[in-house]
Amino acid sequence: MTTDEGEHTVSATAKTTAADGRIYLDKRSPAAYQALVKTADAVRTTAAEAGLDRILVELVNLRVSQLNGCAYCLDVHTRAALRAGETTRRLGVLPAWRDTELFTARERAALALAEATTHPADALAQERAYDEARQALDDAEISAVIWVAITINAFNRVSILSKHPVRETSAV
């Protein structure tokens, strides 16, 4: 699970199942989950070293989470994007990013790569996304965006399959 800051935590004393009997994968297999957390930490460092700003990273996290239907990660990363300075207007149109001029060429390239990473079976979309990325991003940025998308895809699956709940919070 991720905290509001995008950090991933596991409580040693947490229940390993939900009320409906669903296994919380992060709690039941903490060593495996911590390995994923360490990967996320390395990817966060890679993204920063490549020069990706926090808003772009959160846009990738959000778009992938939208495609996967992960309510928990959408909640976490919407709040993280807002804290990073993203606007509610852009967040509201993110599902239709191709149909607006609100996103930069770099962001559009990153979003296309994120979608291609999430749905790799679409080879044509993958090629188009990669070609577009080559026009707007350097190799380090392309690699970092793909790693961000791979990592959030993994966290989406953990949260979806664990049915991590979205709880009411007053914090942004």
C-alpha positions as a Python dict, from the first residue, in 0.01 Angstrom:
ca = {
    (1, 'M'): (0, 0, 0),
    (2, 'T'): (115, 355, -51),
    (3, 'T'): (100, 648, 184),
    (4, 'D'): (-10, 992, 74),
    (5, 'E'): (350, 1078, -8),
    (6, 'G'): (374, 783, -246),
    (7, 'E'): (572, 584, 7),
    (8, 'H'): (483, 220, 48),
    (9, 'T'): (427, 74, 390),
    (10, 'V'): (341, -258, 549),
    (11, 'S'): (237, -294, 909),
    (12, 'A'): (389, -594, 1081),
    (13, 'T'): (77, -632, 1295),
    (14, 'A'): (-182, -577, 1021),
    (15, 'K'): (-451, -830, 940),
    (16, 'T'): (-374, -1042, 637),
    (17, 'T'): (-735, -1068, 519),
    (18, 'A'): (-1025, -832, 465),
    (19, 'A'): (-1366, -879, 625),
    (20, 'D'): (-1483, -1060, 310),
    (21, 'G'): (-1191, -1303, 332),
    (22, 'R'): (-991, -1144, 50),
    (23, 'I'): (-617, -1180, 112),
    (24, 'Y'): (-422, -858, 149),
    (25, 'L'): (-126, -961, -65),
    (26, 'D'): (100, -694, 86),
    (27, 'K'): (28, -817, 438),
    (28, 'R'): (27, -1190, 366),
    (29, 'S'): (356, -1185, 174),
    (30, 'P'): (547, -890, 320),
    (31, 'A'): (889, -994, 185),
    (32, 'A'): (759, -1001, -172),
    (33, 'Y'): (579, -672, -119),
    (34, 'Q'): (889, -508, 30),
    (35, 'A'): (1084, -615, -280),
    (36, 'L'): (824, -429, -488),
    (37, 'V'): (857, -127, -257),
    (38, 'K'): (1235, -129, -307),
    (39, 'T'): (1180, -142, -682),
    (40, 'A'): (946, 159, -654),
    (41, 'D'): (1210, 346, -455),
    (42, 'A'): (1472, 273, -723),
    (43, 'V'): (1231, 381, -997),
    (44, 'R'): (1152, 705, -811),
    (45, 'T'): (1528, 776, -797),
    (46, 'T'): (1568, 686, -1165),
    (47, 'A'): (1283, 921, -1260),
    (48, 'A'): (1432, 1208, -1060),
    (49, 'E'): (1779, 1150, -1205),
    (50, 'A'): (1631, 1147, -1557),
    (51, 'G'): (1475, 1486, -1487),
    (52, 'L'): (1111, 1380, -1472),
    (53, 'D'): (919, 1618, -1250),
    (54, 'R'): (678, 1492, -986),
    (55, 'I'): (370, 1605, -1180),
    (56, 'L'): (468, 1404, -1488),
    (57, 'V'): (534, 1096, -1274),
    (58, 'E'): (195, 1135, -1104),
    (59, 'L'): (20, 1177, -1440),
    (60, 'V'): (169, 844, -1547),
    (61, 'N'): (66, 683, -1217),
    (62, 'L'): (-286, 817, -1256),
    (63, 'R'): (-333, 726, -1622),
    (64, 'V'): (-218, 369, -1564),
    (65, 'S'): (-440, 342, -1256),
    (66, 'Q'): (-735, 473, -1461),
    (67, 'L'): (-676, 211, -1730),
    (68, 'N'): (-654, -63, -1469),
    (69, 'G'): (-948, 64, -1263),
    (70, 'C'): (-752, 78, -937),
    (71, 'A'): (-955, 298, -702),
    (72, 'Y'): (-699, 280, -421),
    (73, 'C'): (-408, 396, -639),
    (74, 'L'): (-625, 662, -805),
    (75, 'D'): (-702, 804, -463),
    (76, 'V'): (-340, 802, -348),
    (77, 'H'): (-195, 946, -667),
    (78, 'T'): (-466, 1209, -718),
    (79, 'R'): (-377, 1351, -379),
    (80, 'A'): (-5, 1325, -460),
    (81, 'A'): (-56, 1506, -792),
    (82, 'L'): (-249, 1786, -624),
    (83, 'R'): (25, 1824, -361),
    (84, 'A'): (282, 1841, -643),
    (85, 'G'): (91, 2133, -795),
    (86, 'E'): (-126, 1963, -1057),
    (87, 'T'): (-459, 2130, -1132),
    (88, 'T'): (-802, 1976, -1089),
    (89, 'R'): (-883, 2083, -1444),
    (90, 'R'): (-605, 1874, -1596),
    (91, 'L'): (-680, 1582, -1365),
    (92, 'G'): (-1043, 1597, -1474),
    (93, 'V'): (-958, 1565, -1843),
    (94, 'L'): (-673, 1316, -1803),
    (95, 'P'): (-881, 1024, -1940),
    (96, 'A'): (-922, 1227, -2262),
    (97, 'W'): (-572, 1376, -2272),
    (98, 'R'): (-544, 1322, -2649),
    (99, 'D'): (-846, 1547, -2707),
    (100, 'T'): (-711, 1853, -2525),
    (101, 'E'): (-419, 2090, -2558),
    (102, 'L'): (-366, 2106, -2181),
    (103, 'F'): (-73, 1863, -2180),
    (104, 'T'): (279, 1934, -2304),
    (105, 'A'): (454, 1729, -2571),
    (106, 'R'): (662, 1560, -2299),
    (107, 'E'): (353, 1474, -2096),
    (108, 'R'): (169, 1346, -2403),
    (109, 'A'): (465, 1126, -2495),
    (110, 'A'): (484, 993, -2139),
    (111, 'L'): (110, 923, -2129),
    (112, 'A'): (124, 737, -2461),
    (113, 'L'): (416, 528, -2333),
    (114, 'A'): (228, 458, -2010),
    (115, 'E'): (-74, 336, -2203),
    (116, 'A'): (142, 119, -2430),
    (117, 'T'): (313, -29, -2125),
    (118, 'T'): (-22, -106, -1965),
    (119, 'H'): (-162, -268, -2282),
    (120, 'P'): (148, -420, -2446),
    (121, 'A'): (-50, -650, -2676),
    (122, 'D'): (-133, -354, -2901),
    (123, 'A'): (190, -357, -3102),
    (124, 'L'): (84, -71, -3330),
    (125, 'A'): (7, 158, -3035),
    (126, 'Q'): (338, 58, -2883),
    (127, 'E'): (528, 159, -3196),
    (128, 'R'): (340, 490, -3225),
    (129, 'A'): (401, 566, -2857),
    (130, 'Y'): (770, 490, -2886),
    (131, 'D'): (804, 705, -3199),
    (132, 'E'): (624, 994, -3027),
    (133, 'A'): (841, 952, -2718),
    (134, 'R'): (1157, 974, -2929),
    (135, 'Q'): (1046, 1320, -3044),
    (136, 'A'): (989, 1457, -2692),
    (137, 'L'): (1199, 1256, -2448),
    (138, 'D'): (1559, 1140, -2427),
    (139, 'D'): (1659, 779, -2361),
    (140, 'A'): (1685, 825, -1983),
    (141, 'E'): (1339, 983, -1970),
    (142, 'I'): (1185, 711, -2189),
    (143, 'S'): (1334, 442, -1970),
    (144, 'A'): (1217, 615, -1651),
    (145, 'V'): (861, 664, -1781),
    (146, 'I'): (836, 297, -1878),
    (147, 'W'): (968, 191, -1535),
    (148, 'V'): (717, 419, -1360),
    (149, 'A'): (438, 259, -1566),
    (150, 'I'): (563, -95, -1499),
    (151, 'T'): (583, -26, -1126),
    (152, 'I'): (239, 133, -1089),
    (153, 'N'): (92, -153, -1295),
    (154, 'A'): (232, -393, -1035),
    (155, 'F'): (95, -189, -743),
    (156, 'N'): (-242, -165, -920),
    (157, 'R'): (-262, -541, -937),
    (158, 'V'): (-171, -581, -570),
    (159, 'S'): (-435, -327, -467),
    (160, 'I'): (-707, -454, -702),
    (161, 'L'): (-658, -820, -612),
    (162, 'S'): (-636, -733, -242),
    (163, 'K'): (-940, -501, -267),
    (164, 'H'): (-755, -228, -78),
    (165, 'P'): (-1026, 6, 45),
    (166, 'V'): (-1043, 377, -28),
    (167, 'R'): (-1121, 544, 301),
    (168, 'E'): (-1253, 891, 372),
    (169, 'T'): (-975, 1138, 443),
    (170, 'S'): (-954, 1510, 485),
    (171, 'A'): (-592, 1527, 373),
    (172, 'V'): (-497, 1625, 19),
}
